[in-house]
mmCIF file of C-alpha atoms in Angstrom:
data_model
loop_
_atom_site.group_PDB
_atom_site.id
_atom_site.type_symbol
_atom_site.label_atom_id
_atom_site.label_comp_id
_atom_site.label_asym_id
_atom_site.label_seq_id
_atom_site.Cartn_x
_atom_site.Cartn_y
_atom_site.Cartn_z
ATOM 1 C CA MET L 36 -69.461 37.379 -46.738
ATOM 2 C CA THR L 37 -70.736 37.939 -50.271
ATOM 3 C CA GLU L 38 -73.450 40.260 -48.968
ATOM 4 C CA GLN L 39 -70.923 42.267 -46.947
ATOM 5 C CA LEU L 40 -68.632 42.599 -49.959
ATOM 6 C CA ALA L 41 -71.585 43.792 -52.043
ATOM 7 C CA ILE L 42 -72.325 46.481 -49.436
ATOM 8 C CA VAL L 43 -68.684 47.640 -49.486
ATOM 9 C CA SER L 44 -68.631 47.644 -53.279
ATOM 10 C CA ASP L 45 -71.873 49.657 -53.425
ATOM 11 C CA PHE L 46 -70.513 52.152 -50.887
ATOM 12 C CA CYS L 47 -67.316 52.615 -52.916
ATOM 13 C CA ARG L 48 -69.264 53.101 -56.141
ATOM 14 C CA ARG L 49 -71.490 55.765 -54.546
ATOM 15 C CA PHE L 50 -68.485 57.812 -53.431
ATOM 16 C CA GLY L 51 -66.461 57.393 -56.618
ATOM 17 C CA LEU L 52 -64.039 54.856 -55.180
ATOM 18 C CA GLU L 53 -62.910 51.551 -56.625
ATOM 19 C CA LEU L 54 -61.771 48.333 -54.987
ATOM 20 C CA ASN L 55 -58.464 47.039 -56.296
ATOM 21 C CA VAL L 56 -59.082 43.288 -56.172
ATOM 22 C CA ARG L 57 -55.444 42.522 -57.035
ATOM 23 C CA LYS L 58 -54.361 44.061 -53.707
ATOM 24 C CA CYS L 59 -57.094 42.326 -51.666
ATOM 25 C CA LYS L 60 -56.841 39.040 -49.795
ATOM 26 C CA SER L 61 -59.648 37.105 -48.166
ATOM 27 C CA VAL L 62 -60.013 34.566 -45.403
ATOM 28 C CA LEU L 63 -63.324 33.204 -44.172
ATOM 29 C CA LEU L 64 -63.474 31.823 -40.631
ATOM 30 C CA ARG L 65 -66.358 29.675 -39.457
ATOM 31 C CA CYS L 66 -67.195 28.669 -35.889
ATOM 32 C CA ILE L 67 -67.744 24.928 -35.539
ATOM 33 C CA ARG L 68 -68.535 23.929 -31.947
ATOM 34 C CA ASP L 69 -65.626 25.346 -29.933
ATOM 35 C CA CYS L 70 -63.143 25.629 -32.823
ATOM 36 C CA VAL L 71 -62.643 28.220 -35.535
ATOM 37 C CA VAL L 72 -61.756 26.797 -38.944
ATOM 38 C CA VAL L 73 -60.780 28.346 -42.268
ATOM 39 C CA ASP L 74 -63.458 27.818 -44.932
ATOM 40 C CA THR L 75 -61.721 27.474 -48.290
ATOM 41 C CA ALA L 76 -64.788 26.260 -50.178
ATOM 42 C CA ALA L 77 -66.401 29.690 -50.568
ATOM 43 C CA ASN L 78 -65.254 32.055 -53.313
ATOM 44 C CA CYS L 79 -65.321 35.780 -52.617
ATOM 45 C CA MET L 80 -66.276 37.911 -55.601
ATOM 46 C CA VAL L 81 -66.507 41.682 -56.059
ATOM 47 C CA GLU L 82 -68.056 42.950 -59.296
ATOM 48 C CA GLY L 83 -67.339 39.625 -61.014
ATOM 49 C CA LYS L 84 -63.675 39.530 -59.961
ATOM 50 C CA GLU L 85 -62.511 36.832 -57.575
ATOM 51 C CA ILE L 86 -60.563 37.899 -54.486
ATOM 52 C CA PRO L 87 -57.524 35.645 -53.904
ATOM 53 C CA TRP L 88 -57.273 33.688 -50.661
ATOM 54 C CA CYS L 89 -54.826 34.542 -47.944
ATOM 55 C CA ARG L 90 -52.393 31.703 -47.262
ATOM 56 C CA VAL L 91 -53.077 30.028 -43.959
ATOM 57 C CA TYR L 92 -50.181 28.053 -42.591
ATOM 58 C CA THR L 93 -50.668 25.004 -40.400
ATOM 59 C CA LEU L 94 -49.646 25.584 -36.826
ATOM 60 C CA LYS L 95 -47.527 22.992 -35.024
ATOM 61 C CA LYS L 96 -49.776 23.032 -31.958
ATOM 62 C CA PRO L 97 -53.045 21.081 -32.264
ATOM 63 C CA CYS L 98 -56.265 23.126 -32.506
ATOM 64 C CA ILE L 99 -55.175 26.422 -31.005
ATOM 65 C CA PHE L 100 -58.802 27.540 -30.885
ATOM 66 C CA GLY L 101 -60.026 24.634 -28.693
ATOM 67 C CA LEU L 102 -60.814 26.967 -25.808
ATOM 68 C CA GLU L 103 -62.641 24.493 -23.581
ATOM 69 C CA GLY L 104 -59.761 22.018 -23.737
ATOM 70 C CA ARG L 105 -57.208 24.720 -23.018
ATOM 71 C CA LEU L 106 -59.210 25.956 -20.027
ATOM 72 C CA ARG L 107 -59.528 22.436 -18.611
ATOM 73 C CA GLU L 108 -55.789 21.892 -19.089
ATOM 74 C CA MET L 109 -54.910 25.143 -17.297
ATOM 75 C CA ILE L 110 -57.301 24.322 -14.443
ATOM 76 C CA GLU L 111 -55.734 20.861 -14.103
ATOM 77 C CA ARG L 112 -52.252 22.334 -13.956
ATOM 78 C CA ILE L 113 -53.274 24.937 -11.376
ATOM 79 C CA GLY L 114 -55.190 22.408 -9.270
ATOM 80 C CA GLU L 115 -52.621 19.596 -9.190
ATOM 81 C CA ARG L 116 -52.483 17.879 -5.786
ATOM 82 C CA GLY L 117 -48.719 17.996 -5.367
ATOM 83 C CA SER L 118 -48.328 21.647 -6.337
ATOM 84 C CA GLY L 119 -48.400 22.874 -2.730
ATOM 85 C CA LEU L 120 -50.675 25.797 -3.586
ATOM 86 C CA LYS L 121 -53.322 27.006 -1.164
ATOM 87 C CA PRO L 122 -56.887 27.435 -2.456
ATOM 88 C CA ASP L 123 -56.658 31.248 -2.521
ATOM 89 C CA GLN L 124 -53.383 31.010 -4.481
ATOM 90 C CA ARG L 125 -55.079 28.739 -7.010
ATOM 91 C CA VAL L 126 -57.951 31.190 -7.385
ATOM 92 C CA ALA L 127 -55.483 34.056 -7.840
ATOM 93 C CA LEU L 128 -53.598 32.083 -10.522
ATOM 94 C CA LEU L 129 -56.834 31.319 -12.314
ATOM 95 C CA SER L 130 -57.916 34.971 -12.264
ATOM 96 C CA THR L 131 -54.561 36.469 -13.264
ATOM 97 C CA TYR L 132 -53.165 33.772 -15.559
ATOM 98 C CA ALA L 133 -55.735 31.417 -17.085
ATOM 99 C CA VAL L 134 -58.651 33.790 -17.694
ATOM 100 C CA PRO L 135 -56.550 36.546 -19.354
ATOM 101 C CA ARG L 136 -54.989 33.949 -21.679
ATOM 102 C CA LEU L 137 -58.438 32.794 -22.741
ATOM 103 C CA LEU L 138 -59.639 36.371 -23.177
ATOM 104 C CA ARG L 139 -56.701 37.167 -25.417
ATOM 105 C CA GLN L 140 -57.816 34.457 -27.837
ATOM 106 C CA MET L 141 -61.558 35.114 -27.577
ATOM 107 C CA LYS L 142 -61.234 38.850 -28.355
ATOM 108 C CA TYR L 143 -60.634 38.166 -32.035
ATOM 109 C CA PHE L 144 -63.207 35.461 -32.764
ATOM 110 C CA PRO L 145 -66.971 35.199 -32.464
ATOM 111 C CA VAL L 146 -67.910 33.272 -29.323
ATOM 112 C CA SER L 147 -71.511 32.462 -28.438
ATOM 113 C CA GLY L 148 -73.081 33.295 -25.094
ATOM 114 C CA VAL L 149 -73.937 29.627 -24.537
ATOM 115 C CA PHE L 150 -70.295 28.665 -24.974
ATOM 116 C CA LEU L 151 -69.231 31.411 -22.544
ATOM 117 C CA ASP L 152 -71.727 30.051 -20.007
ATOM 118 C CA CYS L 153 -70.145 26.618 -20.430
ATOM 119 C CA LEU L 154 -66.641 28.026 -19.800
ATOM 120 C CA ASP L 155 -67.923 29.995 -16.789
ATOM 121 C CA GLU L 156 -69.443 26.810 -15.363
ATOM 122 C CA ILE L 157 -66.121 24.965 -15.709
ATOM 123 C CA ILE L 158 -64.397 27.797 -13.828
ATOM 124 C CA ARG L 159 -67.087 27.874 -11.104
ATOM 125 C CA MET L 160 -66.926 24.114 -10.505
ATOM 126 C CA ALA L 161 -63.124 24.161 -10.283
ATOM 127 C CA VAL L 162 -63.111 27.056 -7.803
ATOM 128 C CA LYS L 163 -65.821 25.480 -5.664
ATOM 129 C CA ASN L 164 -63.805 22.264 -5.600
ATOM 130 C CA TRP L 165 -60.574 24.054 -4.601
ATOM 131 C CA VAL L 166 -62.243 26.088 -1.848
ATOM 132 C CA LYS L 167 -64.253 23.036 -0.665
ATOM 133 C CA LEU L 168 -67.641 24.670 -1.257
ATOM 134 C CA PRO L 169 -70.684 22.515 -2.041
ATOM 135 C CA PRO L 170 -71.861 22.712 -5.674
ATOM 136 C CA SER L 171 -75.127 24.267 -4.495
ATOM 137 C CA THR L 172 -73.341 27.402 -3.215
ATOM 138 C CA THR L 173 -74.671 30.544 -4.910
ATOM 139 C CA ASP L 174 -72.480 31.915 -7.669
ATOM 140 C CA GLY L 175 -72.614 35.429 -6.249
ATOM 141 C CA VAL L 176 -70.050 34.389 -3.630
ATOM 142 C CA LEU L 177 -67.558 33.632 -6.389
ATOM 143 C CA TYR L 178 -68.045 36.858 -8.333
ATOM 144 C CA ALA L 179 -68.255 39.271 -5.372
ATOM 145 C CA ALA L 180 -65.240 41.463 -4.577
ATOM 146 C CA ASN L 181 -62.812 40.645 -1.758
ATOM 147 C CA LYS L 182 -64.035 43.579 0.332
ATOM 148 C CA ASP L 183 -67.553 42.109 0.172
ATOM 149 C CA GLY L 184 -66.389 38.688 1.362
ATOM 150 C CA GLY L 185 -66.299 36.975 -2.022
ATOM 151 C CA LEU L 186 -63.755 35.502 -4.393
ATOM 152 C CA PRO L 187 -63.234 37.949 -7.252
ATOM 153 C CA ILE L 188 -63.547 35.431 -10.087
ATOM 154 C CA PRO L 189 -63.952 37.147 -13.473
ATOM 155 C CA LYS L 190 -67.116 36.160 -15.344
ATOM 156 C CA LEU L 191 -66.191 35.630 -18.990
ATOM 157 C CA LYS L 192 -69.624 36.547 -20.308
ATOM 158 C CA MET L 193 -69.398 39.974 -18.660
ATOM 159 C CA ILE L 194 -65.771 40.888 -19.352
ATOM 160 C CA LEU L 195 -65.422 39.649 -22.953
ATOM 161 C CA SER L 196 -67.450 42.468 -24.530
ATOM 162 C CA GLU L 197 -65.465 45.027 -22.530
ATOM 163 C CA ALA L 198 -62.180 43.432 -23.616
ATOM 164 C CA LYS L 199 -63.279 43.468 -27.274
ATOM 165 C CA ALA L 200 -64.267 47.141 -27.018
ATOM 166 C CA LYS L 201 -60.885 48.062 -25.482
ATOM 167 C CA THR L 202 -59.073 46.219 -28.269
ATOM 168 C CA LEU L 203 -61.046 48.035 -30.969
ATOM 169 C CA THR L 204 -60.450 51.396 -29.275
ATOM 170 C CA LYS L 205 -56.708 50.731 -29.095
ATOM 171 C CA ARG L 206 -56.607 49.715 -32.755
ATOM 172 C CA LYS L 207 -58.519 52.830 -33.826
ATOM 173 C CA SER L 208 -56.276 55.163 -31.841
ATOM 174 C CA HIS L 209 -53.163 53.364 -33.075
ATOM 175 C CA SER L 210 -54.295 53.634 -36.720
ATOM 176 C CA ARG L 211 -54.984 57.379 -36.281
ATOM 177 C CA HIS L 212 -51.523 58.007 -34.838
ATOM 178 C CA SER L 213 -49.729 55.994 -37.500
ATOM 179 C CA ARG L 214 -51.137 58.054 -40.395
#
């Protein structure tokens, strides 16, 4: 973060601008396994002036960023034996409810490709279990469209970058219109 602040400071100096440190706030997030934590040990400095930390309030819910646990919990709730849902209804709930909720959280934080593969595997195993497919079934069946005879399960690794790009585009257009 120090290097990035130095780049911003250098850019401002080149164009005759100045950073007002008194109006700045900083927060440094670090990815540890499948959680994102606030790092309060690092001090952010610009031209010898320390940037004050943003207050981070404790949330009442435990570890809101524990994505793997949240996914497993949602899959359990969707796949409960006594729910009376058919396999295709469970798949539809997963695709339209659970995956978009995960995407909403993952759009704003760095998530590794390995971790996305892990989440995709959890989704694949749950769907194969619901539809009574053997674990050795090719994954293409799960990701293929309905018209092609597949189950249209969204693949997190493929749709996350698109979701992040859409979010950034919306923010840019919103900031242009609000000026």
